[in-house]
mmCIF file of C-alpha atoms in Angstrom:
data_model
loop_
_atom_site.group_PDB
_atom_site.id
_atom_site.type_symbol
_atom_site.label_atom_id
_atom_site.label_comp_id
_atom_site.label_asym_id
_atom_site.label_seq_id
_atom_site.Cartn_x
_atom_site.Cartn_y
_atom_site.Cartn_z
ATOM 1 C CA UNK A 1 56.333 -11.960 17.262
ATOM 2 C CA UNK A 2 58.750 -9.837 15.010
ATOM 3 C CA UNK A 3 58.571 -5.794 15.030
ATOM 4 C CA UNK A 4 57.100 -6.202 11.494
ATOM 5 C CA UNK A 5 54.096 -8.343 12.523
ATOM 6 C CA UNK A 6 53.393 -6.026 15.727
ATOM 7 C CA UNK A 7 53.491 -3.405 13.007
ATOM 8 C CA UNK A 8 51.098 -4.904 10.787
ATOM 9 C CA UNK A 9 48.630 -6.067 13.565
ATOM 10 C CA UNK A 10 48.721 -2.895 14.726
ATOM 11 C CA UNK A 11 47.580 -1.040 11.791
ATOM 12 C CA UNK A 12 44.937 -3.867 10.905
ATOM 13 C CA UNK A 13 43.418 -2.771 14.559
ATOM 14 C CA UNK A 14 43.311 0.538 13.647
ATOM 15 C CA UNK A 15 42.114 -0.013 10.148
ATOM 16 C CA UNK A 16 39.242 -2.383 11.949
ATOM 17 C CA UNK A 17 38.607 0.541 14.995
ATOM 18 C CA UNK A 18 38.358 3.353 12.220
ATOM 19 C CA UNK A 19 35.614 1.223 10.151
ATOM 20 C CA UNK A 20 33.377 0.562 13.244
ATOM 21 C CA UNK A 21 33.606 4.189 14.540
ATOM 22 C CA UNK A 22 33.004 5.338 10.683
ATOM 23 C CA UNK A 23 29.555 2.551 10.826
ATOM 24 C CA UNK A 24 28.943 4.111 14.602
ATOM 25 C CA UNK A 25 28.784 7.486 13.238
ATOM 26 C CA UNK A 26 26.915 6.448 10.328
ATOM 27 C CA UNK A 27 24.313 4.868 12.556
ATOM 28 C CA UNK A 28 24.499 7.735 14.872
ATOM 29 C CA UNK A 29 24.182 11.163 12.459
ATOM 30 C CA UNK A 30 21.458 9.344 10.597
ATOM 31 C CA UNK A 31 18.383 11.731 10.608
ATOM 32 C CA UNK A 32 15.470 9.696 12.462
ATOM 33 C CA UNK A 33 12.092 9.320 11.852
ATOM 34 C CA UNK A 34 13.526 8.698 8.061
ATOM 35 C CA UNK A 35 14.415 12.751 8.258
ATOM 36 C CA UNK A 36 10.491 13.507 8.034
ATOM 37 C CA UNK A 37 10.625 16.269 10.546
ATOM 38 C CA UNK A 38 14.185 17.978 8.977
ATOM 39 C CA UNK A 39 11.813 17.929 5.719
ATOM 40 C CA UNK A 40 11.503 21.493 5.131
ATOM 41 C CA UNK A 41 8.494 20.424 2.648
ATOM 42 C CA UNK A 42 6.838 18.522 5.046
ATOM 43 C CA UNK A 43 7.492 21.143 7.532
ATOM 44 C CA UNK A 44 5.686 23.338 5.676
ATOM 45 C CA UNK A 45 2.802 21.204 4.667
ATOM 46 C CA UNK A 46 2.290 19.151 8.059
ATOM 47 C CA UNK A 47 2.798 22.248 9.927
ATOM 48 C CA UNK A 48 4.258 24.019 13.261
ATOM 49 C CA UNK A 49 3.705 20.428 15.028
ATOM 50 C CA UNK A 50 6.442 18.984 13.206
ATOM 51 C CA UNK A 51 10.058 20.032 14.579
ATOM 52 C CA UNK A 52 13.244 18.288 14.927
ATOM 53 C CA UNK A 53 13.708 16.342 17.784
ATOM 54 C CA UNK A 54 10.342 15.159 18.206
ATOM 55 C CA UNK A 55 9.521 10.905 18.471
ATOM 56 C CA UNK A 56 8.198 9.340 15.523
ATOM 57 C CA UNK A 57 5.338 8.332 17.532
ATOM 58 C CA UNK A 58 4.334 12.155 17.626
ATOM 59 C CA UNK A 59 5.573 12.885 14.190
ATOM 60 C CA UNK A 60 3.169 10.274 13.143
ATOM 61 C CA UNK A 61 0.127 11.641 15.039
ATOM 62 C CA UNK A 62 0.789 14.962 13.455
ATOM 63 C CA UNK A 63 0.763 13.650 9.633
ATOM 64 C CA UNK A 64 -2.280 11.970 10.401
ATOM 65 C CA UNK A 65 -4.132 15.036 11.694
ATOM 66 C CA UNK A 66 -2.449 17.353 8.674
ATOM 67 C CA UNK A 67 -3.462 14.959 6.343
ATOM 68 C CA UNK A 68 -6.996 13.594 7.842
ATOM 69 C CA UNK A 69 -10.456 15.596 6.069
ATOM 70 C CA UNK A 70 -13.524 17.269 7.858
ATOM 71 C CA UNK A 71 -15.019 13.605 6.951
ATOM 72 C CA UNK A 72 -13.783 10.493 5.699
ATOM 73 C CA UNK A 73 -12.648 10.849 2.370
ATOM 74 C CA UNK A 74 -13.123 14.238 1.705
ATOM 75 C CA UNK A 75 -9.852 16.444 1.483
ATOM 76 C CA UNK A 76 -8.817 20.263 0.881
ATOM 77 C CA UNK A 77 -5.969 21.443 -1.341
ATOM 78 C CA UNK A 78 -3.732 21.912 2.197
ATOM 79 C CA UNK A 79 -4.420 18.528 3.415
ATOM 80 C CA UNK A 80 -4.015 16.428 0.262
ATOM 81 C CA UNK A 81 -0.575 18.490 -0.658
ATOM 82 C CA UNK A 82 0.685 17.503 3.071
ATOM 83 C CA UNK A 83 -0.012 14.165 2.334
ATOM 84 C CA UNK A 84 1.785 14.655 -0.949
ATOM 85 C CA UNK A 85 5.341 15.888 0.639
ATOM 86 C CA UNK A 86 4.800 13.462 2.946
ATOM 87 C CA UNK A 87 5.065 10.595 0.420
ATOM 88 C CA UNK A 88 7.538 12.326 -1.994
ATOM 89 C CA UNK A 89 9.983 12.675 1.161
ATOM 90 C CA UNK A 90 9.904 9.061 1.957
ATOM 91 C CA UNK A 91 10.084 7.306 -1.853
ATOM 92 C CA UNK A 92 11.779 9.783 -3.616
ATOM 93 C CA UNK A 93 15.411 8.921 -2.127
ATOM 94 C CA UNK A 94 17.779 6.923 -4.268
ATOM 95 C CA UNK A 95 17.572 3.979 -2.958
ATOM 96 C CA UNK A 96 15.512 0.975 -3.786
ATOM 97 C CA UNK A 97 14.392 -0.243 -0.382
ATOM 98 C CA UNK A 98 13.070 2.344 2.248
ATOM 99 C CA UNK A 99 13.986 1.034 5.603
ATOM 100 C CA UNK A 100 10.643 2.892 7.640
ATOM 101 C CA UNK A 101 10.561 3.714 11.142
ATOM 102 C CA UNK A 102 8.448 1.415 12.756
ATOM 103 C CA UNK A 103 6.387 3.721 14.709
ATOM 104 C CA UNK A 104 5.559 5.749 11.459
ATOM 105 C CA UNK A 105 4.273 2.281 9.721
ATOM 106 C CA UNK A 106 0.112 2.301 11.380
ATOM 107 C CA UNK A 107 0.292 6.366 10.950
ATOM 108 C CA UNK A 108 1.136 6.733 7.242
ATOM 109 C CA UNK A 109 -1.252 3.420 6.477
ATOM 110 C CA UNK A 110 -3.672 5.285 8.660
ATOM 111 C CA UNK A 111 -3.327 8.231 6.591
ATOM 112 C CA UNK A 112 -3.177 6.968 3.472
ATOM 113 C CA UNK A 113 -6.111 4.923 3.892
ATOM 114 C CA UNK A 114 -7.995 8.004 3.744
ATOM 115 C CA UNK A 115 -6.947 8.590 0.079
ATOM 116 C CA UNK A 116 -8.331 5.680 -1.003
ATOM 117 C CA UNK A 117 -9.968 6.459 -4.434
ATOM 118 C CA UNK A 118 -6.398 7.621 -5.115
ATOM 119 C CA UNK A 119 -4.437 5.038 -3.623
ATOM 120 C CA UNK A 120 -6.261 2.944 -5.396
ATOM 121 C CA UNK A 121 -5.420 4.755 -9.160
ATOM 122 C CA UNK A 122 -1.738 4.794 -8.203
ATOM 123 C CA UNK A 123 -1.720 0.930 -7.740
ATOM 124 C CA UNK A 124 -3.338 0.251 -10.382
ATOM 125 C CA UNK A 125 -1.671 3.214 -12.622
ATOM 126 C CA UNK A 126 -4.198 2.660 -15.770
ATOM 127 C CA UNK A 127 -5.393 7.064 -14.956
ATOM 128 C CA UNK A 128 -3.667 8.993 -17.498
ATOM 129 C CA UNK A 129 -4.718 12.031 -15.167
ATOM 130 C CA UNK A 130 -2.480 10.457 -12.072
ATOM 131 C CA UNK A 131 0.137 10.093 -14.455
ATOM 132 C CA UNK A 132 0.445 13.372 -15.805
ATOM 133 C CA UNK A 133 0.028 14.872 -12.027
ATOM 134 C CA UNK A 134 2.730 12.929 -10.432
ATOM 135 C CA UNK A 135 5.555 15.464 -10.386
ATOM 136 C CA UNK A 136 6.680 16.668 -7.213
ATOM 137 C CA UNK A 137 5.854 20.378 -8.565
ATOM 138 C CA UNK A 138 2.191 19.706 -9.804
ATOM 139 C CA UNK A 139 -0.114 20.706 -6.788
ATOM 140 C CA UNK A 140 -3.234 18.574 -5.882
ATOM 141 C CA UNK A 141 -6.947 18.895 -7.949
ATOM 142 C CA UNK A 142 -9.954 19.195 -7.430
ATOM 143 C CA UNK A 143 -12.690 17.163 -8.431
ATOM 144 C CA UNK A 144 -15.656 15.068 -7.150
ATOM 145 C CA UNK A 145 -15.806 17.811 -4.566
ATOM 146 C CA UNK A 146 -12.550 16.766 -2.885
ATOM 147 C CA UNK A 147 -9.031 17.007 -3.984
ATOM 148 C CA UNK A 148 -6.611 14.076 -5.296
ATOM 149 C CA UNK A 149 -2.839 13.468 -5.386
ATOM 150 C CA UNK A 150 -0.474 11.489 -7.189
ATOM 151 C CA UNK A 151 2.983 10.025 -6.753
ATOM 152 C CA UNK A 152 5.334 8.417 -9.219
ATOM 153 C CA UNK A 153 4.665 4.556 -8.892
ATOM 154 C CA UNK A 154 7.884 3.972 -8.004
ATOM 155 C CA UNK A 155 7.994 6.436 -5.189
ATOM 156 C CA UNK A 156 4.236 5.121 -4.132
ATOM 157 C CA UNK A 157 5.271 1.220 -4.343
ATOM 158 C CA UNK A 158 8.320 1.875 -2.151
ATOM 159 C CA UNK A 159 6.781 3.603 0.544
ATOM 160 C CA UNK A 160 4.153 0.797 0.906
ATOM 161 C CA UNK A 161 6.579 -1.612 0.756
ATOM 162 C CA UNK A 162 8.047 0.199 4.170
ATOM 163 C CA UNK A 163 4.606 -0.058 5.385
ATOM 164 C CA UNK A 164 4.008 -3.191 4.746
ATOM 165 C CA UNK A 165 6.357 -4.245 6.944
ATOM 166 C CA UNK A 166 4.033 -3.845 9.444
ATOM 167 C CA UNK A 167 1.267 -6.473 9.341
ATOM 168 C CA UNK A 168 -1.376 -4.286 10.662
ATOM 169 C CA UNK A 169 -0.602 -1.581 8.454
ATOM 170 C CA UNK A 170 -0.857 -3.387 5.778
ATOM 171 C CA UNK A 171 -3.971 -5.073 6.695
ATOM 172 C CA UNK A 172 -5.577 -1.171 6.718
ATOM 173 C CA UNK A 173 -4.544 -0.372 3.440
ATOM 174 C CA UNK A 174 -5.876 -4.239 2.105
ATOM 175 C CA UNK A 175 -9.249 -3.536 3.863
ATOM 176 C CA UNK A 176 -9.606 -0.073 2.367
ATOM 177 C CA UNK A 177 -8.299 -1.083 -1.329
ATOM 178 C CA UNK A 178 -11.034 -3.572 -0.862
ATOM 179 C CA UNK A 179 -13.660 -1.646 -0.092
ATOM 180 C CA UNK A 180 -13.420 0.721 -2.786
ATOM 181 C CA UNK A 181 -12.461 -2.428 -5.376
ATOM 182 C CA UNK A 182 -16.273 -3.246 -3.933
ATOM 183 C CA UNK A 183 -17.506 0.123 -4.901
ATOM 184 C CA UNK A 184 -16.013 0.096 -8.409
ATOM 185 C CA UNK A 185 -18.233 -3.055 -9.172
ATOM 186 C CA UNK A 186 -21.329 -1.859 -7.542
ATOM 187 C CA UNK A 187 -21.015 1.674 -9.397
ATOM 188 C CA UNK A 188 -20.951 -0.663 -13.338
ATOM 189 C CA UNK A 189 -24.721 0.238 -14.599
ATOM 190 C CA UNK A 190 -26.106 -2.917 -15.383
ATOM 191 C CA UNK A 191 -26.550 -2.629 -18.979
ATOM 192 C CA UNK A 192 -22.773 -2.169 -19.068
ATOM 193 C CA UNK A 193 -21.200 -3.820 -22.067
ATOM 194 C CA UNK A 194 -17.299 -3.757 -23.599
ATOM 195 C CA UNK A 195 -14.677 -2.097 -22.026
ATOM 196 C CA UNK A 196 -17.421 -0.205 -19.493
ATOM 197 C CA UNK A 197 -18.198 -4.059 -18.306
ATOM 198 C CA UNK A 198 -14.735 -5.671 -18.038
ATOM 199 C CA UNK A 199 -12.157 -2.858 -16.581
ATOM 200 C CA UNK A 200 -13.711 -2.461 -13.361
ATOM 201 C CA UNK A 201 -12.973 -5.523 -12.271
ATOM 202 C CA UNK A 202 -9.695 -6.256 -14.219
ATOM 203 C CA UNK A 203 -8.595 -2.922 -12.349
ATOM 204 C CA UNK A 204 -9.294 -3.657 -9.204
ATOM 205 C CA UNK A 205 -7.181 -7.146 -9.933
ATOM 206 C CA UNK A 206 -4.313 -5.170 -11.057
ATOM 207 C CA UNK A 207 -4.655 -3.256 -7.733
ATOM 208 C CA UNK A 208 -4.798 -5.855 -5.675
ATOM 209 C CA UNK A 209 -2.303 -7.719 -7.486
ATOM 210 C CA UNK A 210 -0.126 -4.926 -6.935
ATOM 211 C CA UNK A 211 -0.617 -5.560 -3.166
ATOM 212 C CA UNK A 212 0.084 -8.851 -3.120
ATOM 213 C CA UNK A 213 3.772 -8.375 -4.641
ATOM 214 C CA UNK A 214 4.363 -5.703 -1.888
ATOM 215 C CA UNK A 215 3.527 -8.118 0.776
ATOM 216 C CA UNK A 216 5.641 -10.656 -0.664
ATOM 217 C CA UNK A 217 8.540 -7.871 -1.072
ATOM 218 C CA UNK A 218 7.769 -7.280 2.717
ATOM 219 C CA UNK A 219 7.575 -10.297 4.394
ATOM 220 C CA UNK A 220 10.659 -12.059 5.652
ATOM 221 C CA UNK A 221 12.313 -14.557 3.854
ATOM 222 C CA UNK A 222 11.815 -17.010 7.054
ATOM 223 C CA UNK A 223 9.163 -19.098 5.941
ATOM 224 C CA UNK A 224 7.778 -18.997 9.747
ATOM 225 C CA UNK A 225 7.898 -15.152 10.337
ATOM 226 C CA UNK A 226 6.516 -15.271 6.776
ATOM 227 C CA UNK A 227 3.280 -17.237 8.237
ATOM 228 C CA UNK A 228 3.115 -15.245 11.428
ATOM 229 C CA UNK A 229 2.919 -11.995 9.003
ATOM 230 C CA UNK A 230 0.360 -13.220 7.136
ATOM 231 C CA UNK A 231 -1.425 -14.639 10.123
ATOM 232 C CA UNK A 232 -1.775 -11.050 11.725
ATOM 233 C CA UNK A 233 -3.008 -9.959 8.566
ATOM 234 C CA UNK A 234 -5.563 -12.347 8.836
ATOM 235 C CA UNK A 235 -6.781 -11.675 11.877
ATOM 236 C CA UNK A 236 -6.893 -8.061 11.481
ATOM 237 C CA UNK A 237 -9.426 -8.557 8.202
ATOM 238 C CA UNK A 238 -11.853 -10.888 9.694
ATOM 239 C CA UNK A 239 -12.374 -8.157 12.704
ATOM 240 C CA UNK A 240 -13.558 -6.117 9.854
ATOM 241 C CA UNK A 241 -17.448 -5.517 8.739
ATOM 242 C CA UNK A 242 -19.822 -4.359 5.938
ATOM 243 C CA UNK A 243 -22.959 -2.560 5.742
ATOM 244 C CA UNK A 244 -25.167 -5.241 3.897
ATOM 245 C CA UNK A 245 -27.716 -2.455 3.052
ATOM 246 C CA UNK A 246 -26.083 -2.047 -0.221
ATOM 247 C CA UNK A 247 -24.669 -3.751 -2.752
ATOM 248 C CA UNK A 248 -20.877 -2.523 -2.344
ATOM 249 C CA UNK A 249 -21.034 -3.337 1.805
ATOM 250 C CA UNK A 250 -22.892 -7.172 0.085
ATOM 251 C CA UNK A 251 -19.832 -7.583 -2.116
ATOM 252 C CA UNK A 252 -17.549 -6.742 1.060
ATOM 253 C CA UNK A 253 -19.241 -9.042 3.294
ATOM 254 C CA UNK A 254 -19.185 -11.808 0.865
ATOM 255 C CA UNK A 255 -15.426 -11.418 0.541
ATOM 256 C CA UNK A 256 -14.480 -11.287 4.350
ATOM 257 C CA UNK A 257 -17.109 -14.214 5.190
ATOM 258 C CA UNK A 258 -15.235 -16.607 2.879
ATOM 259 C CA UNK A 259 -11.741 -15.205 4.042
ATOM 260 C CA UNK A 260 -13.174 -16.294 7.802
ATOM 261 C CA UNK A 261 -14.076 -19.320 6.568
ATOM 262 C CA UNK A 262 -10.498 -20.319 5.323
ATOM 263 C CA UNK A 263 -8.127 -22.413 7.113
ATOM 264 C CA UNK A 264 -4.953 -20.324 8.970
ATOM 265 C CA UNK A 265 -2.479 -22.655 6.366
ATOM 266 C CA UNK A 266 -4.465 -21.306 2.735
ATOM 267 C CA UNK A 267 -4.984 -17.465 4.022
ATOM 268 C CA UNK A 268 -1.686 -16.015 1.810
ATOM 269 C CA UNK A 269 -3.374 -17.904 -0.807
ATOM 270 C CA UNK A 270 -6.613 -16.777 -0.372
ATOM 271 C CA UNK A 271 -5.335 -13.567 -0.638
ATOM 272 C CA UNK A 272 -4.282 -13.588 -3.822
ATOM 273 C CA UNK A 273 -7.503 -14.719 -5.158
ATOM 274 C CA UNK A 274 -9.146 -11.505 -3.701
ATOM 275 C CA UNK A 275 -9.834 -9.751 -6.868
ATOM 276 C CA UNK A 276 -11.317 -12.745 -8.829
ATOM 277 C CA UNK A 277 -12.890 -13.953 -5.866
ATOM 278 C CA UNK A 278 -14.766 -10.955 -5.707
ATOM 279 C CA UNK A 279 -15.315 -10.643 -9.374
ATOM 280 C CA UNK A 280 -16.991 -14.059 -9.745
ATOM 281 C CA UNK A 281 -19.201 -12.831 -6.791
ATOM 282 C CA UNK A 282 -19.824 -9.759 -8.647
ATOM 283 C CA UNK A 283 -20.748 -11.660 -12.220
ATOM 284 C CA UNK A 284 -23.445 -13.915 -10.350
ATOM 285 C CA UNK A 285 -25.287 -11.031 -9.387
ATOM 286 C CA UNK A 286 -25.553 -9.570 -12.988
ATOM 287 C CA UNK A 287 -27.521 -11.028 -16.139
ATOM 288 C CA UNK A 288 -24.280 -12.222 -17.824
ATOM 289 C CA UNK A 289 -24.113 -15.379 -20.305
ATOM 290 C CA UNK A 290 -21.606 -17.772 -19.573
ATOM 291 C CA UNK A 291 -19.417 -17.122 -22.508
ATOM 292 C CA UNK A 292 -19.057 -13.363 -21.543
ATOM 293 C CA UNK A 293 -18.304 -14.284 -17.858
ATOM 294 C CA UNK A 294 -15.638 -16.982 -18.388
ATOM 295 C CA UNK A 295 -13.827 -14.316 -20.414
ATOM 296 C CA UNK A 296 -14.118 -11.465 -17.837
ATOM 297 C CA UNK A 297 -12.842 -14.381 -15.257
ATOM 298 C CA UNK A 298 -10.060 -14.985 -17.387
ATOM 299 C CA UNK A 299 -9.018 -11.382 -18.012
ATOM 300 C CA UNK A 300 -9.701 -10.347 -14.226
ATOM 301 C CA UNK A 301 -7.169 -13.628 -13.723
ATOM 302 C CA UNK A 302 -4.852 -12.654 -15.666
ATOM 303 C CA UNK A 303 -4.762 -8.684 -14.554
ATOM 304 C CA UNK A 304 -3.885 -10.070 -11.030
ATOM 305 C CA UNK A 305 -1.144 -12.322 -12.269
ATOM 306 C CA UNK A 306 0.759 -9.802 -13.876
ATOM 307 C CA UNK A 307 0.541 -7.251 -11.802
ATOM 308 C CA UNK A 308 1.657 -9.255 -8.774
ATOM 309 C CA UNK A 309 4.513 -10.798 -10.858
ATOM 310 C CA UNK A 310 5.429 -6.574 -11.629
ATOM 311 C CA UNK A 311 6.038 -5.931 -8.438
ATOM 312 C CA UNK A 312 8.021 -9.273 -7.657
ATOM 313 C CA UNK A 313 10.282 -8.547 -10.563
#
């Protein structure tokens, strides 16, 4: 080999070395824990449990005890903002796709699926008021007797997307979006007419539609890990129960007993029948001509549809 070609080789070696030390070090100064405890927001908010250096695992733990209530559901202003910084420091980066720490996936579903009156406003993103108090600056509200927050739907659909990665995460946030879909049909008054009659559910579609283009997003592109993913899904949900006592918990039941009953192969696509499925239940109950409830069917339908084809595009 001429002095010229040792030359060149030489410097294509040290091109080649410099790149891969440049991608070590890349790897290697790369906050962990998606820089969650460097966060000096989430710092403050989660509180003195969170310090650098700490596992995810523990990081985790401590969101879900800053963020958790005195009961289910029920939040103060120092809670709801932690969970606030908490999702503004994980979908507010540049960056289209958040790559989550897998030991942070179960915690922040966990977490989140405490929220779920306002998880399930941010899916659907029809609230003018979770609109308005999306900015990182606007503090949590009151109202109902607990507080609420809101993200920007990009910075919300990201951040599930990274959850969804885990199966079982996502199967807690499905379950909880479903219950509360459930409660937003059982709360219509019966005499409900219009807009009153037909949002409910076309919301809740929307929601769930929403859902089902974040799983898709999720999922692997290997048609078998695809099935595996939704297969864990699945058996997470049919563990699941409803009190039957009332008509929300009926709804529920109705819904998971006719998920159990579908074959492994048809669960994805059983899925994404969830919010008309549990619409048509819903219309049998009520006095309802059949004019008005093939309409509502149709609407419900369609409010899935798009929303699922949203988050896909």
């Amino acid at each position: 080999m001429s002095v010229k070609a040792w030359a060149a080789a030489g410097v294509c070696l040290a091109l080649l070395g410099g790149f891969a030390a440049w991608l070590l070090v890349g790897r290697e100064t790369s906050p962990p824990c998606n820089g969650l405890a460097e966060n000096a927001s989430v710092r403050k908010s989660v509180g003195a449990a969170v310090h650098p250096g700490m596992s995810c695992a523990a990081l985790g733990q401590a969101i879900v005890k800053a963020t958790a209530g005195s009961e289910p559901g029920r939040h103060n202003q120092t809670q709801t903002q932690a969970m606030k910084d908490v999702l503004f420091a994980l979908g507010s980066g540049q960056s289209k796709q958040l790559d989550l720490d897998p030991a942070l996936r179960v915690p922040i579903a966990t977490a989140l699926a405490d929220y779920t009156p306002d998880m399930h406003e941010m899916l659907a993103g029809l609230d003018s008021t979770y609109v308005t108090k999306a900015g990182r600056d606007t503090p949590p509200w009151e109202a109902g007797g607990t507080h609420h927050l809101s993200v920007p739907a990009y910075a919300f659909r990201k951040t599930l997307r990274a959850v969804a990665e885990d199966p079982q995460a996502y199967a807690l946030l499905r379950m909880a979006e479903t219950r509360t879909a459930a409660g937003q049909l059982a709360a219509v008054p019966a005499d409900a007419t219009g807009s009153e009659l037909s949002l409910p559910p076309t919301k809740n579609a929307r929601a769930l539609g929403i859902l089902d283009g974040i799983a898709d997003a999720a999922t692997s592109q290997d048609a078998q890990e695809a099935r595996k993913w939704h297969a864990a899904v699945f058996d997470r949900l049919i563990t699941e129960e409803a009190n039957q006592a009332e008509p929300a918990g009926r709804l529920t039941a109705t819904w998971l007993q006719g998920l159990k009953n579908t074959p492994e192969q048809q669960c994805a696509e059983r899925l994404r029948s969830q919010g008309l499925d549990m619409a048509r239940t819903w219309a049998q109950t009520r006095t309802m001509d059949e004019p008005t409830r093939q309409d509502l069917l149709t609407k419900v339908e369609n409010s899935a549809r798009n929303a699922h084809q949203e988050v896909k595009h």
